[in-house]
Short mmCIF file of C-alpha atoms in Angstrom, two decimals:
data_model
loop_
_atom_site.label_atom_id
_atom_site.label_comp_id
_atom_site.label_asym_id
_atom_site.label_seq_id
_atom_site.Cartn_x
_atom_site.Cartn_y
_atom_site.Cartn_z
CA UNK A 862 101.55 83.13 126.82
CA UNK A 863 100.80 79.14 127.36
CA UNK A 864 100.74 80.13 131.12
CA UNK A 865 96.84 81.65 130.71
CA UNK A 866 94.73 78.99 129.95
CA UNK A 867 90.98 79.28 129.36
CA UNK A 868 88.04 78.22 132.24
CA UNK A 869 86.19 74.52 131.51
CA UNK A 870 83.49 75.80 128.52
CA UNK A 871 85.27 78.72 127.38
CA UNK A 872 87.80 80.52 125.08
CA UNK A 873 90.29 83.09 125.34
CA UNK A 874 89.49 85.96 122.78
CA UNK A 875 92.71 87.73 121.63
CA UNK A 876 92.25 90.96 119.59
CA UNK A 877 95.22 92.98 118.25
CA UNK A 878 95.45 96.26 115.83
CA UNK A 879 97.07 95.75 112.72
CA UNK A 880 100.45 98.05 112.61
CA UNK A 881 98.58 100.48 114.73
CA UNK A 882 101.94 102.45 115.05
CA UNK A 883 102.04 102.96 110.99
CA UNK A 884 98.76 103.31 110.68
CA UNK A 885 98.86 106.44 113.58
CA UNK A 886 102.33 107.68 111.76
CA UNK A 887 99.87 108.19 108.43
CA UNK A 888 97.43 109.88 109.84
CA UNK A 889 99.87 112.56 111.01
CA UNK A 890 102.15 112.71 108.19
CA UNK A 891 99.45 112.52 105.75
CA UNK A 892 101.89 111.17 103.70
CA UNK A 893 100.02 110.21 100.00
CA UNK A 894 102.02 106.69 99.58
CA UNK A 895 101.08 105.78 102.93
CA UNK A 896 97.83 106.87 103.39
CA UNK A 897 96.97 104.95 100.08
CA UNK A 898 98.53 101.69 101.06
CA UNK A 899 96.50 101.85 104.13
CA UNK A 900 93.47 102.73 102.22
CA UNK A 901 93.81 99.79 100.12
CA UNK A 902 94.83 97.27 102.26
CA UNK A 903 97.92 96.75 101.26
CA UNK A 904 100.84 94.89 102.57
CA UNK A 905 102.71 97.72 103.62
CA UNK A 906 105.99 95.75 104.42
CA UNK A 907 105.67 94.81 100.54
CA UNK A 908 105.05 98.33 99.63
CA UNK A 909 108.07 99.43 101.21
CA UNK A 910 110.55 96.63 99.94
CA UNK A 911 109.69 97.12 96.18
CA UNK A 912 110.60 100.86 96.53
CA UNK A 913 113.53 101.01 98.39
CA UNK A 914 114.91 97.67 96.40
CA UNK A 915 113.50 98.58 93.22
CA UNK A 916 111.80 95.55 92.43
CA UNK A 917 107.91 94.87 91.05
CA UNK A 918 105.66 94.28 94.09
CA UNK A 919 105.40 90.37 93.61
CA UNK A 920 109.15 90.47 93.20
CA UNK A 921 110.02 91.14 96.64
CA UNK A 922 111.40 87.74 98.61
CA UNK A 923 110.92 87.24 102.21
CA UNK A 924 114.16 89.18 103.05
CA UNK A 925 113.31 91.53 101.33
CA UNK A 926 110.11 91.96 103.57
CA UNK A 927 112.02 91.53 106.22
CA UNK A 928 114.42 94.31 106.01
CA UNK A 929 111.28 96.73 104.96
CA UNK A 930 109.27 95.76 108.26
CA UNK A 931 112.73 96.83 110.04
CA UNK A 932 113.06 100.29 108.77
CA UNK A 933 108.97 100.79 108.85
CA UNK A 934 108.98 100.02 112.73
CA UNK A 935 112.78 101.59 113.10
CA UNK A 936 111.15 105.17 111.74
CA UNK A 937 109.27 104.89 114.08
CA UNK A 938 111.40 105.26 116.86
CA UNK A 939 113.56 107.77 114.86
CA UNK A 940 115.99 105.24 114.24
CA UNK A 941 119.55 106.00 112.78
CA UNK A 942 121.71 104.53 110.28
CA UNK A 943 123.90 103.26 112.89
CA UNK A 944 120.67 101.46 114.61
CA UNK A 945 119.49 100.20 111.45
CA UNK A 946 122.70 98.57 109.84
CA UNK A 947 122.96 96.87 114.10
CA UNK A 948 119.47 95.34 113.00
CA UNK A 949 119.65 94.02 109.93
CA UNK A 950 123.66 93.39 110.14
CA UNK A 951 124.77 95.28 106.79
CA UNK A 952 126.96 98.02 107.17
CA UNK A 953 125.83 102.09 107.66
CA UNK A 954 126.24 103.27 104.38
CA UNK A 955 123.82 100.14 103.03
CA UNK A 956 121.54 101.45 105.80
CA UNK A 957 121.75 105.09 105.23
CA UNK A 958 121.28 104.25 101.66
CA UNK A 959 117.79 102.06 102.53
CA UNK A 960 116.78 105.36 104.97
CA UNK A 961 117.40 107.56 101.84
CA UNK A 962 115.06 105.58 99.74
CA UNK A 963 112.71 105.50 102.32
CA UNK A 964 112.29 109.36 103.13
CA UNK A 965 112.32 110.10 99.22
CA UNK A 966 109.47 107.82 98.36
CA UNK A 967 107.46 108.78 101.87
CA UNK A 968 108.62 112.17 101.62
CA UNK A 969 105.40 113.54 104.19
CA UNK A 970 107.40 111.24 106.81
CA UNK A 971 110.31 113.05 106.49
CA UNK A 972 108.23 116.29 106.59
CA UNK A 973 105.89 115.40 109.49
CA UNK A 974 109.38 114.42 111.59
CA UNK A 975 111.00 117.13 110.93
CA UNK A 976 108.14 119.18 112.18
CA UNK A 977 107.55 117.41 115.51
CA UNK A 978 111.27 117.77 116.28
CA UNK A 979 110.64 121.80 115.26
CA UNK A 980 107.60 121.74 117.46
CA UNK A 981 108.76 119.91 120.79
CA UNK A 982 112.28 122.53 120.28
CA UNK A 983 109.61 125.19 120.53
CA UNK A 984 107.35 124.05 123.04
CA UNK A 985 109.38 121.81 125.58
CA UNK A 986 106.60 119.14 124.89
CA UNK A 987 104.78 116.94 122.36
CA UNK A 988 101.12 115.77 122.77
CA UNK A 989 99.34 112.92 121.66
CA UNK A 990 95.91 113.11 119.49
CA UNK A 991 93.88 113.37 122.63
CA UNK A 992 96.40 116.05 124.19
CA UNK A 993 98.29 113.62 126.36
CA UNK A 994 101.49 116.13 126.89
CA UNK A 995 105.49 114.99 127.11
CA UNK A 996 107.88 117.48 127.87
CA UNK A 997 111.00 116.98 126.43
CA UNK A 998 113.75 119.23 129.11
CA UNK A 999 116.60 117.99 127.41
CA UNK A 1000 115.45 118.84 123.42
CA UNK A 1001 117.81 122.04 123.01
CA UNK A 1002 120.31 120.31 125.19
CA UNK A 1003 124.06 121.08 124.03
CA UNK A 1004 124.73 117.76 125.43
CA UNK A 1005 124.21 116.05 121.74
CA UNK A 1006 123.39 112.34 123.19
CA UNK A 1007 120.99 113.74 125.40
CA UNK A 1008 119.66 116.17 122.55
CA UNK A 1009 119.55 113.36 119.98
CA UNK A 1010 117.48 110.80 122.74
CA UNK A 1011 114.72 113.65 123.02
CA UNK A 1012 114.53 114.39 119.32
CA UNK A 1013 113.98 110.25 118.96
CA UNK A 1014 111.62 110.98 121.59
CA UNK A 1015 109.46 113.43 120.33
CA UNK A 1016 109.12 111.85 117.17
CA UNK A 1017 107.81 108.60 118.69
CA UNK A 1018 105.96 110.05 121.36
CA UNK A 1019 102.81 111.26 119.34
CA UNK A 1020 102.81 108.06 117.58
CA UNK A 1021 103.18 105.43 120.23
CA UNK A 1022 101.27 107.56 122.71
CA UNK A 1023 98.11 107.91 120.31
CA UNK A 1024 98.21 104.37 119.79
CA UNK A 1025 98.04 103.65 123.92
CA UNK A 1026 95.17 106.53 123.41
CA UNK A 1027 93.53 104.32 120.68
CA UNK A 1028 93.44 100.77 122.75
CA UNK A 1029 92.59 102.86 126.40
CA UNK A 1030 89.34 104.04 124.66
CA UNK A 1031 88.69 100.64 122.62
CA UNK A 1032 89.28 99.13 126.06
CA UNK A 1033 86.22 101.54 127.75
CA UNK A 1034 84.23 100.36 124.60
CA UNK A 1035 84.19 96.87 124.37
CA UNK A 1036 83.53 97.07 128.99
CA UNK A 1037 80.32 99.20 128.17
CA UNK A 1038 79.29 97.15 125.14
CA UNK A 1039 79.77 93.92 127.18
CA UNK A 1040 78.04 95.30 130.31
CA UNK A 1041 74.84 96.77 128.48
CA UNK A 1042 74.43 93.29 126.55
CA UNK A 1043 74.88 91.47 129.96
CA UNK A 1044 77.35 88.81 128.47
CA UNK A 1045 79.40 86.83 130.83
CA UNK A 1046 82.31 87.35 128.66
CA UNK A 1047 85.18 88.85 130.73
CA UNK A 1048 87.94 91.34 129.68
CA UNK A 1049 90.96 90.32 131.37
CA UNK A 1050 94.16 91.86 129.90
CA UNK A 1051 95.45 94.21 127.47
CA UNK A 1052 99.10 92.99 126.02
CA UNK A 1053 100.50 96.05 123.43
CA UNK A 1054 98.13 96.62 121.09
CA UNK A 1055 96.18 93.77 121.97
CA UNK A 1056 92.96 93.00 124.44
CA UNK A 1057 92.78 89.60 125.74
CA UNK A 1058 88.80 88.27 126.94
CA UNK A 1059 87.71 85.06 128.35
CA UNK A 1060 84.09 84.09 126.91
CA UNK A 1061 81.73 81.06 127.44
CA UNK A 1062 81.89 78.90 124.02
CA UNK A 1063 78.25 79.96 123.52
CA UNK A 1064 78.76 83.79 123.11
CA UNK A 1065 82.57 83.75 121.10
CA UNK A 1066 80.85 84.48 117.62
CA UNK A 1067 78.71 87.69 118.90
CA UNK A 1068 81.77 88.88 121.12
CA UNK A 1069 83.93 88.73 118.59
CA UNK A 1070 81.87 91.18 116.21
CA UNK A 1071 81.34 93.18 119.30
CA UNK A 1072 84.73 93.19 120.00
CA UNK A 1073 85.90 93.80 116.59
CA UNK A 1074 83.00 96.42 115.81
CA UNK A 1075 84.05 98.64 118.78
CA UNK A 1076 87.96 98.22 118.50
CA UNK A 1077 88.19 99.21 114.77
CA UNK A 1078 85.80 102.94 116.16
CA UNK A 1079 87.77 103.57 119.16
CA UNK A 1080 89.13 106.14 117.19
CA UNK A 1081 89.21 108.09 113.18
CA UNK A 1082 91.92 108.54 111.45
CA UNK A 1083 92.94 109.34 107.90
CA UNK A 1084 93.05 105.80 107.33
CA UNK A 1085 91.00 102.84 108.85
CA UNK A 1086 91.84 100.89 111.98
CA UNK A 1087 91.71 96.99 111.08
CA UNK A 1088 91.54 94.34 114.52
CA UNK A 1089 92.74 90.64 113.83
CA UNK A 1090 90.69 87.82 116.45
CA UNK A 1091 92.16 84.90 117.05
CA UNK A 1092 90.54 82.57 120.14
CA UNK A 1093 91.88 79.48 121.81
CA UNK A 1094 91.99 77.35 125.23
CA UNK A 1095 95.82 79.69 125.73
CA UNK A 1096 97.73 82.73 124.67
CA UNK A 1097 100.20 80.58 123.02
CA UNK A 1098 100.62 81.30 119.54
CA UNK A 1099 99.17 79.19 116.80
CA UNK A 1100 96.98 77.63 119.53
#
């Protein structure tokens, strides 16, 4: 990141989504706990630690963060036990207990995956919000590593593949908004969930709400989209 550097009189812009993945996985699950984190504005890492560790919000310690992030990004790609107790080094039955707690307190997550899987068994494909299909050949293999892959698959799909939706159209956005206002602010790459810009010092402040504005409407969902800006002369973090 320290390798892209900012022009003499400007600043690189750096814009990312804020857990766009979770935020995408309650919308479709319309999962109640979820939704209402998101809502309001929790920390959902926190969330997550004080149920499946049983612990008062402002109880939970870093680690205990820590190992709630991991299983709230590891759903996401359908993780299993096995995956999760190789990430956080414990053994499986610590992790299948942590994925236990997890799918009875988000019980519409557990309800919207098993539903996808259902779905993509049926169809041969999974879509994303905008339609985007995958088709999944091997879902109702008998071969059980390829089966299990394309069941991981399909539950990830819709969620990662809205999300590429989400920052394709905020992309379009921002290039339209910048063009009509004739800035000479410059769009240059898109990292993840992220859009990088290069602007003269003189128009960072309205770029940024411009940035921001048409980012966090790209898309609805059941719960709102929230953009962090951070600016700099690099890409390095904390610069």
């Amino acid at each position: 990141r320290s390798a892209f550097i900012a022009s003499e009189g400007c600043s690189l812009l750096a814009a990312d989504y804020s857990q766009i993945d979770l935020r995408v996985l309650a919308h479709y699950s319309e999962d109640p706990e979820l939704l209402a984190a998101f809502k309001g504005g929790l920390d959902i890492h926190r969330r997550t630690a004080a149920e499946i560790f049983f612990v008062a919000p402002e109880l939970v310690t870093s680690e205990m963060r820590r190992v709630a992030k991991t299983i709230n990004f590891g759903i996401v790609y359908g993780m299993s036990s096995f995956g999760l107790a190789s990430q956080l080094h414990v053994s499986r039955k610590d992790a299948q207990t942590f994925i236990d707690r997890y799918f009875a307190h988000f019980s519409g997550i557990k309800e919207f995956m098993e539903s996808i899987v259902g779905k993509a068994k049926r169809d041969g494909f999974v879509t994303t919000l905008l339609g985007r299909r995958r088709y999944l050949p091997e879902i109702n293999s008998t071969n059980r590593v390829q089966r299990e892959f394309a069941e991981r698959t399909a539950i990830n799909t819709p969620i990662q593949g809205t999300a590429a939706d989400i920052i394709k159209l905020a992309m379009l956005r921002v290039q339209r908004e910048l063009q009509q206002r004739q800035l000479q602010t410059r769009l240059l790459l898109q990292i993840h969930d992220e859009l990088v810009l290069e602007s003269p010092q003189s128009e960072l402040e309205v770029v940024a709400a411009v940035v921001k504005e048409h980012m966090e409407a790209a898309m609805s969902l059941r719960v709102p989209l929230v953009v962090h800006l951070g600016y700099g002369q690099s890409l390095e973090k904390g610069d």
